[in-house]
Every structure is written in structure tokens, then in C-alpha cells.
Amino acid sequence: LLFLSAGGLIGYLLYRSITSLDKKDKNLSLEELLEQGESEAIEYKSSLRWDYRQNKTSKELEFSVLKTIAAFMNTRKGTLLIGVADDGAIVGLENDYQSLKKKNRDGFEQYIMELVALNIGTDCCKNISVYFFERERNDICVIEVSNAKVPVFLKFQGNTLFYIRTGNHTRELNIQEAIKYINQKIK
């Protein structure tokens, strides 16, 4: 019984030390992302769907997030932070949460995955990882996007669009540019 208790205690302490190290690594990486600022591989968005200027939800903001995700998949890879203003100020996700049926992190992640599945493709959901941090009593959503093996197109309002990252900007390519880009990428 003594050995069983000691083994259980050692196992628990080992588990706690490993999980606290994981949390420290994620916190450090968030700090690094905020310090680096926007770039070809890092993008900030204040909100997924809440328009702070008009004080209501906006499909255009959702489209902006989807453009960035598709562009990261088509270019290399990247990290999208939602709840962070362009200047790096933490805005949080509370207004986004309140605009959803399920008003928490889980509902937010489900909504993002649904947007990606419906507008980019269900198969592309495997190319994104979603996790959250809390800073200054505000949640920040971090979406890590990996490179897709095939070209990724965004379907929005009846249009099929192709995006890439150029510097710290998401750029739409016309048909000729997209074909040339895809052919060069395949070679």
C-alpha cells in the first residue's frame, strides 16, 4: 500500500511538472508572437465577427479571417491571433462570444471550424490547430495554420477565390496569377 501511494504521488507530481512546462512554453510563444508583430507568418485580427466600428456582427470580418487562413495554407504556414488589434493591443473575444449560440471558447472554436469546413473545405480543417490564452482578463484565440499539399480555394458569396501571403498582407490572385503560382509551387 505504501509503494502504491508513493508511486501514485510521484506519477501525479511528474504529470503536474510536465503540464506546467507545456503551459510555460505556450505562454512564451504567445509573448514572442506579440513582440514580433505582424509579418508574412503572423497576422492579428481584433475579432472574428464583431465589428467594433458598427457595434454588430459582420460577415466581412469572418471573410477576412478566412482569407488569411486560406492564404497561409497556400503560401507556407502561419499563425493567426484573434482578439489582438493591429498594433498588438489585446482586445479579447468577449463580444465574439456573446454573438454565438455557445458563448465560450468551445463555441468559438466550433464556429471557426464550421466556417473553415463550409467555406474552404472540410478536408482543410486538419490544417488548423486552435488554442486559447488569457491575458489581461481577455481571451486570445491562436490559430496555427499548416501548409496545404494542394491549392486551397475560398468560397464566399458565390465566388471561388485564391489567396496567398505577400509580406504581411493577404493578396487575392486572379485566374492567370493563380495558375502560374500553382504551377510554380508544384514544380
PDB file of C-alpha atoms in Angstrom:
ATOM      1  CA  LEU A   1       0.000   0.000   0.000  1.00  0.00           C
ATOM      2  CA  LEU A   2       2.898   2.339   0.829  1.00  0.00           C
ATOM      3  CA  PHE A   3       4.587   1.672  -2.527  1.00  0.00           C
ATOM      4  CA  LEU A   4       1.296   2.172  -4.357  1.00  0.00           C
ATOM      5  CA  SER A   5       0.717   5.525  -2.644  1.00  0.00           C
ATOM      6  CA  ALA A   6       4.298   6.665  -3.260  1.00  0.00           C
ATOM      7  CA  GLY A   7       4.077   5.641  -6.929  1.00  0.00           C
ATOM      8  CA  GLY A   8       0.794   7.481  -7.344  1.00  0.00           C
ATOM      9  CA  LEU A   9       2.222  10.621  -5.740  1.00  0.00           C
ATOM     10  CA  ILE A  10       5.350  10.526  -7.900  1.00  0.00           C
ATOM     11  CA  GLY A  11       3.232   9.995 -11.026  1.00  0.00           C
ATOM     12  CA  TYR A  12       0.975  12.916 -10.123  1.00  0.00           C
ATOM     13  CA  LEU A  13       3.930  15.256  -9.434  1.00  0.00           C
ATOM     14  CA  LEU A  14       5.574  14.232 -12.697  1.00  0.00           C
ATOM     15  CA  TYR A  15       2.324  14.913 -14.603  1.00  0.00           C
ATOM     16  CA  ARG A  16       1.951  18.348 -12.977  1.00  0.00           C
ATOM     17  CA  SER A  17       5.532  19.346 -13.783  1.00  0.00           C
ATOM     18  CA  ILE A  18       5.172  18.305 -17.427  1.00  0.00           C
ATOM     19  CA  THR A  19       1.869  20.157 -17.910  1.00  0.00           C
ATOM     20  CA  SER A  20       3.225  23.296 -16.230  1.00  0.00           C
ATOM     21  CA  LEU A  21       6.221  23.221 -18.592  1.00  0.00           C
ATOM     22  CA  ASP A  22       3.841  22.954 -21.560  1.00  0.00           C
ATOM     23  CA  LYS A  23       1.897  25.976 -20.316  1.00  0.00           C
ATOM     24  CA  LYS A  24       5.095  27.995 -19.862  1.00  0.00           C
ATOM     25  CA  ASP A  25       6.178  27.164 -23.416  1.00  0.00           C
ATOM     26  CA  LYS A  26       2.815  28.290 -24.815  1.00  0.00           C
ATOM     27  CA  ASN A  27       2.898  31.498 -22.756  1.00  0.00           C
ATOM     28  CA  LEU A  28       6.374  32.268 -24.008  1.00  0.00           C
ATOM     29  CA  SER A  29       5.349  31.631 -27.593  1.00  0.00           C
ATOM     30  CA  LEU A  30       2.373  33.985 -27.232  1.00  0.00           C
ATOM     31  CA  GLU A  31       4.661  36.682 -25.863  1.00  0.00           C
ATOM     32  CA  GLU A  32       7.006  36.132 -28.797  1.00  0.00           C
ATOM     33  CA  LEU A  33       4.119  36.355 -31.255  1.00  0.00           C
ATOM     34  CA  LEU A  34       3.011  39.649 -29.719  1.00  0.00           C
ATOM     35  CA  GLU A  35       6.575  41.012 -29.705  1.00  0.00           C
ATOM     36  CA  GLN A  36       7.279  40.073 -33.328  1.00  0.00           C
ATOM     37  CA  GLY A  37       4.258  41.877 -34.730  1.00  0.00           C
ATOM     38  CA  GLU A  38       2.537  41.124 -37.999  1.00  0.00           C
ATOM     39  CA  SER A  39       4.600  39.507 -40.742  1.00  0.00           C
ATOM     40  CA  GLU A  40       4.299  37.012 -43.564  1.00  0.00           C
ATOM     41  CA  ALA A  41       3.730  34.295 -40.948  1.00  0.00           C
ATOM     42  CA  ILE A  42       1.822  36.218 -38.232  1.00  0.00           C
ATOM     43  CA  GLU A  43      -1.479  38.074 -38.533  1.00  0.00           C
ATOM     44  CA  TYR A  44      -3.590  39.850 -35.892  1.00  0.00           C
ATOM     45  CA  LYS A  45      -7.367  40.259 -36.042  1.00  0.00           C
ATOM     46  CA  SER A  46      -9.343  42.181 -33.435  1.00  0.00           C
ATOM     47  CA  SER A  47     -12.358  39.962 -33.893  1.00  0.00           C
ATOM     48  CA  LEU A  48     -13.748  37.003 -35.781  1.00  0.00           C
ATOM     49  CA  ARG A  49     -17.159  38.538 -36.361  1.00  0.00           C
ATOM     50  CA  TRP A  50     -17.801  41.507 -34.067  1.00  0.00           C
ATOM     51  CA  ASP A  51     -17.393  44.846 -35.854  1.00  0.00           C
ATOM     52  CA  TYR A  52     -16.292  47.363 -33.210  1.00  0.00           C
ATOM     53  CA  ARG A  53     -16.989  50.323 -35.503  1.00  0.00           C
ATOM     54  CA  GLN A  54     -20.574  49.348 -36.320  1.00  0.00           C
ATOM     55  CA  ASN A  55     -21.204  47.584 -32.995  1.00  0.00           C
ATOM     56  CA  LYS A  56     -22.666  44.447 -34.632  1.00  0.00           C
ATOM     57  CA  THR A  57     -21.622  41.168 -36.261  1.00  0.00           C
ATOM     58  CA  SER A  58     -20.149  41.267 -39.749  1.00  0.00           C
ATOM     59  CA  LYS A  59     -19.749  38.563 -42.392  1.00  0.00           C
ATOM     60  CA  GLU A  60     -16.980  40.709 -43.910  1.00  0.00           C
ATOM     61  CA  LEU A  61     -14.850  40.196 -40.782  1.00  0.00           C
ATOM     62  CA  GLU A  62     -15.413  36.443 -40.982  1.00  0.00           C
ATOM     63  CA  PHE A  63     -14.365  36.620 -44.641  1.00  0.00           C
ATOM     64  CA  SER A  64     -11.185  38.478 -43.651  1.00  0.00           C
ATOM     65  CA  VAL A  65     -10.243  35.711 -41.201  1.00  0.00           C
ATOM     66  CA  LEU A  66     -10.979  33.027 -43.805  1.00  0.00           C
ATOM     67  CA  LYS A  67      -8.847  34.849 -46.417  1.00  0.00           C
ATOM     68  CA  THR A  68      -5.897  34.813 -44.034  1.00  0.00           C
ATOM     69  CA  ILE A  69      -6.330  31.121 -43.214  1.00  0.00           C
ATOM     70  CA  ALA A  70      -6.559  30.181 -46.922  1.00  0.00           C
ATOM     71  CA  ALA A  71      -3.538  32.362 -47.742  1.00  0.00           C
ATOM     72  CA  PHE A  72      -1.427  30.695 -45.025  1.00  0.00           C
ATOM     73  CA  MET A  73      -2.420  27.278 -46.388  1.00  0.00           C
ATOM     74  CA  ASN A  74      -1.436  28.312 -49.925  1.00  0.00           C
ATOM     75  CA  THR A  75       1.834  30.045 -49.072  1.00  0.00           C
ATOM     76  CA  ARG A  76       3.763  28.363 -46.278  1.00  0.00           C
ATOM     77  CA  LYS A  77       2.181  28.278 -42.858  1.00  0.00           C
ATOM     78  CA  GLY A  78       1.248  30.906 -40.346  1.00  0.00           C
ATOM     79  CA  THR A  79      -0.285  31.935 -37.063  1.00  0.00           C
ATOM     80  CA  LEU A  80      -3.438  33.997 -36.736  1.00  0.00           C
ATOM     81  CA  LEU A  81      -4.215  35.698 -33.428  1.00  0.00           C
ATOM     82  CA  ILE A  82      -7.833  36.760 -32.914  1.00  0.00           C
ATOM     83  CA  GLY A  83      -8.551  39.196 -30.112  1.00  0.00           C
ATOM     84  CA  VAL A  84      -5.448  41.292 -30.843  1.00  0.00           C
ATOM     85  CA  ALA A  85      -5.574  44.672 -32.615  1.00  0.00           C
ATOM     86  CA  ASP A  86      -3.168  45.535 -35.450  1.00  0.00           C
ATOM     87  CA  ASP A  87      -0.980  47.466 -33.009  1.00  0.00           C
ATOM     88  CA  GLY A  88      -0.673  44.421 -30.727  1.00  0.00           C
ATOM     89  CA  ALA A  89      -3.164  45.659 -28.122  1.00  0.00           C
ATOM     90  CA  ILE A  90      -5.212  42.888 -26.554  1.00  0.00           C
ATOM     91  CA  VAL A  91      -8.922  43.328 -27.315  1.00  0.00           C
ATOM     92  CA  GLY A  92     -10.242  39.909 -26.306  1.00  0.00           C
ATOM     93  CA  LEU A  93     -13.079  37.752 -27.574  1.00  0.00           C
ATOM     94  CA  GLU A  94     -15.977  38.635 -25.281  1.00  0.00           C
ATOM     95  CA  ASN A  95     -18.033  40.385 -27.984  1.00  0.00           C
ATOM     96  CA  ASP A  96     -17.471  37.437 -30.333  1.00  0.00           C
ATOM     97  CA  TYR A  97     -18.506  35.008 -27.576  1.00  0.00           C
ATOM     98  CA  GLN A  98     -21.718  36.944 -26.943  1.00  0.00           C
ATOM     99  CA  SER A  99     -22.623  36.757 -30.656  1.00  0.00           C
ATOM    100  CA  LEU A 100     -22.528  32.938 -30.679  1.00  0.00           C
ATOM    101  CA  LYS A 101     -25.062  30.327 -29.554  1.00  0.00           C
ATOM    102  CA  LYS A 102     -22.462  28.715 -27.314  1.00  0.00           C
ATOM    103  CA  LYS A 103     -20.853  31.747 -25.628  1.00  0.00           C
ATOM    104  CA  ASN A 104     -17.413  30.400 -24.675  1.00  0.00           C
ATOM    105  CA  ARG A 105     -14.117  29.086 -26.035  1.00  0.00           C
ATOM    106  CA  ASP A 106     -15.656  25.814 -27.141  1.00  0.00           C
ATOM    107  CA  GLY A 107     -18.419  27.562 -29.089  1.00  0.00           C
ATOM    108  CA  PHE A 108     -15.851  29.906 -30.651  1.00  0.00           C
ATOM    109  CA  GLU A 109     -13.653  27.023 -31.805  1.00  0.00           C
ATOM    110  CA  GLN A 110     -16.670  25.139 -33.169  1.00  0.00           C
ATOM    111  CA  TYR A 111     -17.730  28.234 -35.110  1.00  0.00           C
ATOM    112  CA  ILE A 112     -14.251  28.663 -36.625  1.00  0.00           C
ATOM    113  CA  MET A 113     -14.108  25.014 -37.678  1.00  0.00           C
ATOM    114  CA  GLU A 114     -17.581  25.291 -39.198  1.00  0.00           C
ATOM    115  CA  LEU A 115     -16.542  28.403 -41.157  1.00  0.00           C
ATOM    116  CA  VAL A 116     -13.445  26.647 -42.486  1.00  0.00           C
ATOM    117  CA  ALA A 117     -15.372  23.489 -43.379  1.00  0.00           C
ATOM    118  CA  LEU A 118     -18.135  25.366 -45.209  1.00  0.00           C
ATOM    119  CA  ASN A 119     -16.006  27.985 -46.997  1.00  0.00           C
ATOM    120  CA  ILE A 120     -12.612  26.362 -47.554  1.00  0.00           C
ATOM    121  CA  GLY A 121     -13.351  22.649 -47.220  1.00  0.00           C
ATOM    122  CA  THR A 122     -13.790  20.052 -44.512  1.00  0.00           C
ATOM    123  CA  ASP A 123     -10.508  18.414 -45.533  1.00  0.00           C
ATOM    124  CA  CYS A 124      -8.702  21.676 -44.658  1.00  0.00           C
ATOM    125  CA  CYS A 125      -9.805  21.529 -41.010  1.00  0.00           C
ATOM    126  CA  LYS A 126      -6.880  19.172 -40.408  1.00  0.00           C
ATOM    127  CA  ASN A 127      -4.532  22.040 -41.358  1.00  0.00           C
ATOM    128  CA  ILE A 128      -5.537  24.235 -38.423  1.00  0.00           C
ATOM    129  CA  SER A 129      -4.991  23.980 -34.682  1.00  0.00           C
ATOM    130  CA  VAL A 130      -6.954  26.249 -32.377  1.00  0.00           C
ATOM    131  CA  TYR A 131      -5.991  27.108 -28.813  1.00  0.00           C
ATOM    132  CA  PHE A 132      -6.564  29.923 -26.376  1.00  0.00           C
ATOM    133  CA  PHE A 133      -4.654  32.114 -23.942  1.00  0.00           C
ATOM    134  CA  GLU A 134      -5.851  34.531 -21.337  1.00  0.00           C
ATOM    135  CA  ARG A 135      -4.129  37.913 -20.982  1.00  0.00           C
ATOM    136  CA  GLU A 136      -5.339  40.961 -19.105  1.00  0.00           C
ATOM    137  CA  ARG A 137      -8.580  39.054 -18.326  1.00  0.00           C
ATOM    138  CA  ASN A 138      -9.235  38.667 -22.058  1.00  0.00           C
ATOM    139  CA  ASP A 139      -9.152  35.514 -24.151  1.00  0.00           C
ATOM    140  CA  ILE A 140      -6.994  35.396 -27.263  1.00  0.00           C
ATOM    141  CA  CYS A 141      -7.525  32.718 -29.893  1.00  0.00           C
ATOM    142  CA  VAL A 142      -4.426  31.419 -31.644  1.00  0.00           C
ATOM    143  CA  ILE A 143      -4.914  29.545 -34.903  1.00  0.00           C
ATOM    144  CA  GLU A 144      -1.864  27.745 -36.232  1.00  0.00           C
ATOM    145  CA  VAL A 145      -2.258  27.032 -39.935  1.00  0.00           C
ATOM    146  CA  SER A 146      -0.124  24.472 -41.735  1.00  0.00           C
ATOM    147  CA  ASN A 147       0.651  24.425 -45.431  1.00  0.00           C
ATOM    148  CA  ALA A 148      -1.827  22.518 -47.597  1.00  0.00           C
ATOM    149  CA  LYS A 149      -0.475  19.960 -50.043  1.00  0.00           C
ATOM    150  CA  VAL A 150      -2.941  21.090 -52.727  1.00  0.00           C
ATOM    151  CA  PRO A 151      -4.216  24.556 -53.703  1.00  0.00           C
ATOM    152  CA  VAL A 152      -6.894  25.889 -51.360  1.00  0.00           C
ATOM    153  CA  PHE A 153      -9.773  27.989 -52.664  1.00  0.00           C
ATOM    154  CA  LEU A 154     -12.121  30.126 -50.593  1.00  0.00           C
ATOM    155  CA  LYS A 155     -15.808  30.065 -51.481  1.00  0.00           C
ATOM    156  CA  PHE A 156     -17.604  33.228 -50.418  1.00  0.00           C
ATOM    157  CA  GLN A 157     -20.909  34.690 -51.610  1.00  0.00           C
ATOM    158  CA  GLY A 158     -20.964  32.539 -54.746  1.00  0.00           C
ATOM    159  CA  ASN A 159     -17.345  33.305 -55.711  1.00  0.00           C
ATOM    160  CA  THR A 160     -14.337  30.992 -55.670  1.00  0.00           C
ATOM    161  CA  LEU A 161     -11.203  32.906 -54.705  1.00  0.00           C
ATOM    162  CA  PHE A 162      -7.482  32.155 -54.356  1.00  0.00           C
ATOM    163  CA  TYR A 163      -5.270  33.916 -51.762  1.00  0.00           C
ATOM    164  CA  ILE A 164      -1.600  33.949 -50.812  1.00  0.00           C
ATOM    165  CA  ARG A 165       0.531  35.850 -48.305  1.00  0.00           C
ATOM    166  CA  THR A 166       2.902  38.512 -49.638  1.00  0.00           C
ATOM    167  CA  GLY A 167       4.836  40.028 -46.770  1.00  0.00           C
ATOM    168  CA  ASN A 168       2.381  40.927 -44.012  1.00  0.00           C
ATOM    169  CA  HIS A 169      -0.508  41.189 -46.479  1.00  0.00           C
ATOM    170  CA  THR A 170      -3.091  38.717 -47.795  1.00  0.00           C
ATOM    171  CA  ARG A 171      -3.416  39.060 -51.563  1.00  0.00           C
ATOM    172  CA  GLU A 172      -6.039  37.718 -53.954  1.00  0.00           C
ATOM    173  CA  LEU A 173      -4.694  36.320 -57.223  1.00  0.00           C
ATOM    174  CA  ASN A 174      -6.669  36.484 -60.460  1.00  0.00           C
ATOM    175  CA  ILE A 175      -7.077  33.319 -62.546  1.00  0.00           C
ATOM    176  CA  GLN A 176      -3.876  33.785 -64.562  1.00  0.00           C
ATOM    177  CA  GLU A 177      -1.793  34.610 -61.475  1.00  0.00           C
ATOM    178  CA  ALA A 178      -3.271  31.669 -59.561  1.00  0.00           C
ATOM    179  CA  ILE A 179      -2.498  29.189 -62.351  1.00  0.00           C
ATOM    180  CA  LYS A 180       1.072  30.469 -62.624  1.00  0.00           C
ATOM    181  CA  TYR A 181       1.531  30.389 -58.825  1.00  0.00           C
ATOM    182  CA  ILE A 182       0.133  26.857 -58.527  1.00  0.00           C
ATOM    183  CA  ASN A 183       2.273  25.570 -61.407  1.00  0.00           C
ATOM    184  CA  GLN A 184       5.416  27.055 -59.856  1.00  0.00           C
ATOM    185  CA  LYS A 185       4.569  25.588 -56.473  1.00  0.00           C
ATOM    186  CA  ILE A 186       4.037  22.105 -57.911  1.00  0.00           C
ATOM    187  CA  LYS A 187       7.447  22.062 -59.638  1.00  0.00           C
TER     188      LYS A 187
END
